[in-house]
Coordinates of C-alpha atoms in Angstrom, one line a residue:
X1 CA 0.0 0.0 0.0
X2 CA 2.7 2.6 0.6
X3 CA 4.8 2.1 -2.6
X4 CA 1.4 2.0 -4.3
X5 CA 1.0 5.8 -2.6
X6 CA 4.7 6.6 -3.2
X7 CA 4.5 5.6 -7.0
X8 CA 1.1 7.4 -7.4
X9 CA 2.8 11.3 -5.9
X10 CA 5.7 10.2 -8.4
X11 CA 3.3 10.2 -11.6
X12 CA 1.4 13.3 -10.2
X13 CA 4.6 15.2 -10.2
X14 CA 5.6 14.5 -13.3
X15 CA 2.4 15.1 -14.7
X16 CA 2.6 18.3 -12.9
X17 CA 6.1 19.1 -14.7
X18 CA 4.9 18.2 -18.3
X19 CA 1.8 20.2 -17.8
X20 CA 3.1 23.4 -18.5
X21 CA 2.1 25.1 -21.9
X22 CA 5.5 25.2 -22.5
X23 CA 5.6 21.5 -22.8
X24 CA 8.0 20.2 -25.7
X25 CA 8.7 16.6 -26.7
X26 CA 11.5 16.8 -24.5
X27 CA 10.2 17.2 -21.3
X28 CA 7.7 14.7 -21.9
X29 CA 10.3 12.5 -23.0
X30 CA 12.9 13.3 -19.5
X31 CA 9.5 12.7 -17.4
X32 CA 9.3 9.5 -19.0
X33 CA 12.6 8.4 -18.4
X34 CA 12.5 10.1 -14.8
X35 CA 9.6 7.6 -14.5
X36 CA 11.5 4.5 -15.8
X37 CA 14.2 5.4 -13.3
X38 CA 11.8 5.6 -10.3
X39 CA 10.0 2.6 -11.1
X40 CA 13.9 0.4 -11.7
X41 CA 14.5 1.3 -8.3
X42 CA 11.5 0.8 -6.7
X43 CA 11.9 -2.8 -7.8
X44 CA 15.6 -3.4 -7.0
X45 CA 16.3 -5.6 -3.6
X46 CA 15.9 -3.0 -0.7
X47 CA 16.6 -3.9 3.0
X48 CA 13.5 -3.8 5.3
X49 CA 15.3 -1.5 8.1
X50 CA 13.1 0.4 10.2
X51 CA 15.8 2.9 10.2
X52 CA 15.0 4.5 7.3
X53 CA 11.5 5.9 6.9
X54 CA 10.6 8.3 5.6
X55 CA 7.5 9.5 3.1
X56 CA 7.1 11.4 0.0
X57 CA 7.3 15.2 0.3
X58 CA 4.4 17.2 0.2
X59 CA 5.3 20.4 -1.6
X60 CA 2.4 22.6 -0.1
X61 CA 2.4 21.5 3.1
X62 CA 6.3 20.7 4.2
X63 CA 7.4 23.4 2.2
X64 CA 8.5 26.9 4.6
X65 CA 6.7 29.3 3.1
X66 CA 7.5 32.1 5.3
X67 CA 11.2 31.2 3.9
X68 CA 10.7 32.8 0.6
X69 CA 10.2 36.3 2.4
X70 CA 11.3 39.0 1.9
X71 CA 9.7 39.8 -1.2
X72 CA 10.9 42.9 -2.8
X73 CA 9.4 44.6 -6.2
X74 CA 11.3 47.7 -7.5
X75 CA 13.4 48.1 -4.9
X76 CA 10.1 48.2 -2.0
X77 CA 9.8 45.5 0.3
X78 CA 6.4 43.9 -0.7
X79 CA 6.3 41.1 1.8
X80 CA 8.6 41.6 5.0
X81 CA 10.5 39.1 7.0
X82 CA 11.9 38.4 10.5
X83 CA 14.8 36.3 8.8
X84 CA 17.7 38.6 8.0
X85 CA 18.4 39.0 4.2
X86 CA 21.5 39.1 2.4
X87 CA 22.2 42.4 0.2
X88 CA 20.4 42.4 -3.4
X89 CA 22.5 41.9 -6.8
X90 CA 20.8 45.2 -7.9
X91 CA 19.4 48.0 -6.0
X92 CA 17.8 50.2 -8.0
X93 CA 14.1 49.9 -8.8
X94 CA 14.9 50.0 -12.4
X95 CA 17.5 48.0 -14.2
X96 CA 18.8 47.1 -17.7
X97 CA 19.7 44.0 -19.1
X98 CA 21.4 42.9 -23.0
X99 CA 18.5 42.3 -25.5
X100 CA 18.4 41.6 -28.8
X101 CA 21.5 42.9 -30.7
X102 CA 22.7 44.0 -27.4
X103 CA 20.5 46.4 -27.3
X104 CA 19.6 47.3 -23.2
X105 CA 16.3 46.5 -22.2
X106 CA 14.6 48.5 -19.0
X107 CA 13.1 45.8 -16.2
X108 CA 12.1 46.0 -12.3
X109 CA 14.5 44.4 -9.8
X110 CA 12.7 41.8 -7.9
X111 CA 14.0 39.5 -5.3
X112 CA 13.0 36.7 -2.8
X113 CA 13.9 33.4 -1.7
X114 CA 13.4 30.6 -3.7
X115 CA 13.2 26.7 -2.8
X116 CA 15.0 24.6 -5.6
X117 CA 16.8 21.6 -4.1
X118 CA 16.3 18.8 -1.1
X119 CA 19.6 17.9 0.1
X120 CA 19.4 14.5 1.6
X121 CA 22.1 13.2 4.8
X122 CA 21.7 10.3 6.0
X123 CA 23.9 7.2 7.6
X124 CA 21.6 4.7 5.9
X125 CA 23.5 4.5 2.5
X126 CA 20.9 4.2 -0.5
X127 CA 18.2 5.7 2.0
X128 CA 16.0 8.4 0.7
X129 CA 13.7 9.8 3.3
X130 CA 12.1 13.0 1.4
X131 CA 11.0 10.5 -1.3
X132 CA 10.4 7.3 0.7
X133 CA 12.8 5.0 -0.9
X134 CA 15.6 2.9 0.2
X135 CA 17.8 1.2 -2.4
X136 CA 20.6 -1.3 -2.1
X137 CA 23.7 0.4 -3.0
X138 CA 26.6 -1.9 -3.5
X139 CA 29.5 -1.0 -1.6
X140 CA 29.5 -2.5 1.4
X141 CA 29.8 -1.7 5.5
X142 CA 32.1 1.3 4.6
X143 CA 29.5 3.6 3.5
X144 CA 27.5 3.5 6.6
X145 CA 27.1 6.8 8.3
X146 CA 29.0 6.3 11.8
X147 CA 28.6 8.5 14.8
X148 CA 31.9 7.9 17.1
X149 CA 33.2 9.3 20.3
X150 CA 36.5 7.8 20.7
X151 CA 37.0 8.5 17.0
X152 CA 41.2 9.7 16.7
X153 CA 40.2 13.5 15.9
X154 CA 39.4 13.9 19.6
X155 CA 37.1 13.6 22.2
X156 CA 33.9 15.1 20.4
X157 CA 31.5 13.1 18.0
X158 CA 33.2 12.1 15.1
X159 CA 30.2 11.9 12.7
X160 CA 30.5 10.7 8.4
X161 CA 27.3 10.2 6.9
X162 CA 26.3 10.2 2.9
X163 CA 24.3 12.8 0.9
X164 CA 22.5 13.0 -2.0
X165 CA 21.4 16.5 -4.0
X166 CA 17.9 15.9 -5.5
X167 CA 16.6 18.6 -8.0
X168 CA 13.1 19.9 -6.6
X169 CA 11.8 23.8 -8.2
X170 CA 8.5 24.3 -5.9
X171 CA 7.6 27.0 -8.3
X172 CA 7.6 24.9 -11.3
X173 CA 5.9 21.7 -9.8
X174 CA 3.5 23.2 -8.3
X175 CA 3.0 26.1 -11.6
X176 CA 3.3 28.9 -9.6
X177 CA 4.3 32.2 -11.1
X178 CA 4.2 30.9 -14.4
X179 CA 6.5 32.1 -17.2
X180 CA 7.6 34.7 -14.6
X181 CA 11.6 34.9 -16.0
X182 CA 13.1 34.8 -12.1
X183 CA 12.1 31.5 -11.6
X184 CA 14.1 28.3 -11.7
X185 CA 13.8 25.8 -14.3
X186 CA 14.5 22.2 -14.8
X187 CA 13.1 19.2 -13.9
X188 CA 12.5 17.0 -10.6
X189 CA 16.1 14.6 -10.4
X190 CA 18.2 12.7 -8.0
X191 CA 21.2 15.0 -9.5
X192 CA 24.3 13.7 -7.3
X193 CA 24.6 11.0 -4.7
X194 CA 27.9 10.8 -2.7
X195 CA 27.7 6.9 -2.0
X196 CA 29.4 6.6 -5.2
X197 CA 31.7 9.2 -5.0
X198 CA 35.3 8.0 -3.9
X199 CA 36.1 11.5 -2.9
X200 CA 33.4 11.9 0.1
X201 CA 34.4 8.6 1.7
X202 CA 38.4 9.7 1.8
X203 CA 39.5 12.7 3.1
X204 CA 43.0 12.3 1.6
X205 CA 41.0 11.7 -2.1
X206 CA 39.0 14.7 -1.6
X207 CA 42.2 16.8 -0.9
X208 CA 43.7 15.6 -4.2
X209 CA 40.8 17.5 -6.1
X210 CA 41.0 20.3 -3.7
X211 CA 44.5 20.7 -2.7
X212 CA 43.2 24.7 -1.2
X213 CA 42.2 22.2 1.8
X214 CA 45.6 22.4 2.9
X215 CA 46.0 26.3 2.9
X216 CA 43.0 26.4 5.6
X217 CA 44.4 23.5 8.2
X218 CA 46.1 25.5 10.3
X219 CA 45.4 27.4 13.5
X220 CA 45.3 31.0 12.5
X221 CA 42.8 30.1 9.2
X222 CA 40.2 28.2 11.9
X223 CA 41.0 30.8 14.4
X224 CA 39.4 33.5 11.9
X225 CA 36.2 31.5 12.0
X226 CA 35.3 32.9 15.0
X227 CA 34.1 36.4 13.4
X228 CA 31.9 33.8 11.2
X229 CA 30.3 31.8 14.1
X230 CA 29.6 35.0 15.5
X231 CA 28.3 36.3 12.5
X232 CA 26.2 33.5 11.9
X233 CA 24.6 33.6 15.2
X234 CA 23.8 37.6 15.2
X235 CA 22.9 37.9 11.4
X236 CA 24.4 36.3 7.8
X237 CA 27.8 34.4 7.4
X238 CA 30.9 36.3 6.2
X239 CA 31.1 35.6 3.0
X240 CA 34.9 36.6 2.8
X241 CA 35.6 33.4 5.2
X242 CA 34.5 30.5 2.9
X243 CA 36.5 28.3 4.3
X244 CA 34.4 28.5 7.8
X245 CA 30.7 27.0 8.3
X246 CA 30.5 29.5 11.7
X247 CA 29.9 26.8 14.9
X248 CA 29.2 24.2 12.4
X249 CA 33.6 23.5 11.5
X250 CA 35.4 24.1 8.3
X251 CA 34.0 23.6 4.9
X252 CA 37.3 21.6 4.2
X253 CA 37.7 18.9 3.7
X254 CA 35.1 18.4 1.3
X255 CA 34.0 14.4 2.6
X256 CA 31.3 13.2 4.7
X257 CA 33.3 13.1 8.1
X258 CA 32.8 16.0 10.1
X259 CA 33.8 16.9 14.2
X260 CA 30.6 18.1 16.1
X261 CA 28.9 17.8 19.1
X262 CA 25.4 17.0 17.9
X263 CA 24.1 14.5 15.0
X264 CA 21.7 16.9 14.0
X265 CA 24.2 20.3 13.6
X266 CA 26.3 17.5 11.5
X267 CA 23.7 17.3 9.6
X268 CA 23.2 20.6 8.6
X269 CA 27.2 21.0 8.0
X270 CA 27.6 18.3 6.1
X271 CA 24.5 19.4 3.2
X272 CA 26.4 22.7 3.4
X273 CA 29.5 21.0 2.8
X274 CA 27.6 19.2 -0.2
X275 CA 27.1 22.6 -1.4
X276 CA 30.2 23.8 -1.4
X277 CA 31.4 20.4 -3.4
X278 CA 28.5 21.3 -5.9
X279 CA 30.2 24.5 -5.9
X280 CA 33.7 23.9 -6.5
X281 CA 32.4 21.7 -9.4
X282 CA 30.7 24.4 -11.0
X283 CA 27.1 22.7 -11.1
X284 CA 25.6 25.6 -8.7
X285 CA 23.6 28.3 -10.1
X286 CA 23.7 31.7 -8.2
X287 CA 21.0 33.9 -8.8
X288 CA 21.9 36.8 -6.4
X289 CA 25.0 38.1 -8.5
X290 CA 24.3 38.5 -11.7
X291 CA 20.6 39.7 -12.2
X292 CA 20.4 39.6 -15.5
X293 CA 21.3 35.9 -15.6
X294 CA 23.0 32.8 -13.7
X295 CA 26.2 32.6 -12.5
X296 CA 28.0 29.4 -11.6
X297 CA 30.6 30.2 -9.1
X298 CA 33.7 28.2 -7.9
X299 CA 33.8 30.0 -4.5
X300 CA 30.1 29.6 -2.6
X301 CA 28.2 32.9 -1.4
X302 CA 26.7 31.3 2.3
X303 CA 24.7 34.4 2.4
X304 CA 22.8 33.4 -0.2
X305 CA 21.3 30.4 0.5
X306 CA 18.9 28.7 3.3
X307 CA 18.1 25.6 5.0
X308 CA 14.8 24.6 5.8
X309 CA 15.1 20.7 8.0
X310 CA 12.5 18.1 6.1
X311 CA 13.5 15.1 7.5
X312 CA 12.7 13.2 10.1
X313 CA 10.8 16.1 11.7
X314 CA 9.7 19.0 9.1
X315 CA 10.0 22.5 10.1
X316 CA 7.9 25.1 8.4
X317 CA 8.6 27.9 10.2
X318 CA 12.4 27.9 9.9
X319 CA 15.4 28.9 7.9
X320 CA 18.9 27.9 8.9
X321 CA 21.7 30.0 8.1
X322 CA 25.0 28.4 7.3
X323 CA 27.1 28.4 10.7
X324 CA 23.8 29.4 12.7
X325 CA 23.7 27.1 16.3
X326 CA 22.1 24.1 16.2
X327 CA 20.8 25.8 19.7
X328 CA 18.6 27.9 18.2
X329 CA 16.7 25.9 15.8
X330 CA 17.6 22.2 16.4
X331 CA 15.1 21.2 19.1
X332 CA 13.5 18.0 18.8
X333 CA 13.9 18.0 14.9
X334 CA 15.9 14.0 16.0
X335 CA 13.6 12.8 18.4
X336 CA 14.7 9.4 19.4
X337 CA 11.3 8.2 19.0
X338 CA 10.5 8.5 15.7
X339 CA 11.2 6.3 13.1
X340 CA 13.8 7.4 10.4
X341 CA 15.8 9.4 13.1
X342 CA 19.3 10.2 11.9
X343 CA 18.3 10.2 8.5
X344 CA 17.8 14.1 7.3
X345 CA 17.0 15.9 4.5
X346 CA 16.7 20.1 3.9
X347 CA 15.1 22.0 1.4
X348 CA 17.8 24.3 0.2
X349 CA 16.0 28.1 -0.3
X350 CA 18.3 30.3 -3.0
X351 CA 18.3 34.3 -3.0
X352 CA 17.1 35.3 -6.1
X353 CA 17.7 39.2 -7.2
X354 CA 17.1 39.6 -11.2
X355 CA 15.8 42.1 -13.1
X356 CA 12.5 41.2 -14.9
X357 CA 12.7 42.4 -18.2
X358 CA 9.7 42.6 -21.1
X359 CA 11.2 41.2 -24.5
X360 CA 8.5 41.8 -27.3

């Protein structure tokens, strides 16, 4: 009965994506194979663990809605917010952008906060709690999340857990503000899953691709993360300090292992970390830098992005800056009692600042 209610959401949301009267041939034909995909794994050997549970995510009622304020239309605060926003890519109320024959075209700024991704950690490798599945991943004991206190690093929880990136624009699913040229694209996707990455497992591999690691593991670079914890806690992260998740550790190295004193704030660093990866690879799109377009940085902006906690325990009244202390939103989002525990997943929220423009 419950993969017969899983599968069911799965062809409602990909009807909902090739509903649009935009639809082409090719989305039709990605839904499909989205479909195909799904239904493979919902019939490959899965293990029967009561540790991972989770359910499919409702996108209107698990969503944060709050999150996506402040909304601001030419410059004027439309919708206000008790979450502290990060500075817009464009100010002014009016704002130009290359048209046709590089012509500039006039537009309004507009910005908010827009959900686009779930980012999935979990010690259960192959378990996907915001979409109910659990999958048999080969690759043996190693890729078990592990939460250790006599772990070499030190005395504090040594936590390693796996994470997956899964594609999810609200917006488009759910066909609001249609055609509206600020709003993400694409399609629903499982878009990167670090069980088979040899680089998140090894923290000597993942130096190899990012030899900067080595620059920032020292004393005096760590020591500096102090102005971001505090930052984080009073207001945004410095954005200067990339290397630093605030009280959450260092951004480096970029593997699934992480110091902290609670499972749920390694959590939270370790989808951040994710996002840095994603950015160091190029595959994240900024939308709070360029506003007439997106920009795929190498070096993240922490500023510009949110989390909202999904999994096990959704919370739709909160957004979690990067570095912010698990104290002051982590209470009973773990508890011990329900099922899936340990297994998390965050909706990612993006800062969006663009300037609309008319194109006749």
């Amino acid at each position: 009965m419950k993969k017969a209610i899983v599968v069911s959401k799965m062809v409602f949301l990909v009807s909902r994506l090739g509903s649009g009267r935009v639809c082409t041939w090719h989305k039709w034909y990605s839904s499909f194979v989205w479909m195909i995909f799904v239904v493979s794994l919902w019939h490959l050997p899965h293990e029967a663990s009561a540790t991972c549970d989770g359910s499919f995510i409702n996108p209107i009622t698990e969503i944060c809605w709050s999150c996506i304020f402040p909304v601001k239309i030419g410059g004027i605060t439309i919708f206000g917010s008790n979450y502290p926003d990060t500075t817009d890519a464009v100010s002014s109320p009016i704002c130009f952008c290359p048209g046709p024959a590089g012509i500039p075209i006039a537009g309004i700024s507009i910005s908010f906060w827009e959900p686009v991704k779930i980012i999935e950690v979990v010690k259960d490798p192959g378990c996907f709690p915001s979409l109910g599945l659990s999958v048999n991943i080969a690759g043996g004991s190693h890729l078990s999340g592990t939460l250790s206190t006599t772990h070499a690093k030190g005395s504090a929880a040594y936590v390693f857990m796996q994470a997956h990136e899964i594609i999810f624009p609200v917006f488009q699913i759910l066909e609001i503000l249609t055609d509206f040229p600020c709003r993400a694209g694409g399609d629903f996707d499982i878009a990167y899953i670090t069980e088979v990455d040899p680089t998140w497992n090894n923290d000597m591999l993942a130096m190899i691709l990012n030899p900067e690691a080595l620059v920032f593991a020292n004393p005096i670079a760590q020591f500096s993360c102090i102005a971001d914890s505090v930052a984080a806690t009073s207001g945004l992260p410095r954005d200067e300090l990339f290397w630093c998740m605030g009280g959450w550790g260092s951004a480096y190295p970029l593997a699934g292992g992480i110091t902290s004193k609670s499972i749920t704030e390694a959590s939270a660093a370790i989808a951040s970390r994710l996002l840095y990866k994603l950015h160091r690879l190029m595959l994240l799109c900024d939308r709070n830098i360029n506003p007439c377009g997106c920009v795929h940085p190498s070096i993240w902006h922490k500023s510009h992005w949110r989390l909202q906690p999904l999994r096990p325990k959704a919370a739709t009244a909160t957004a979690v800056r990067i570095g912010e202390p698990v104290e002051l939103w982590g209470a009973n989002l773990n508890p011990a009692y329900k099922k899936g525990c340990d297994n998390f997943a965050y909706v990612v929220f993006r800062k969006v600042s663009c300037c609309a423009v008319w194109i006749p």
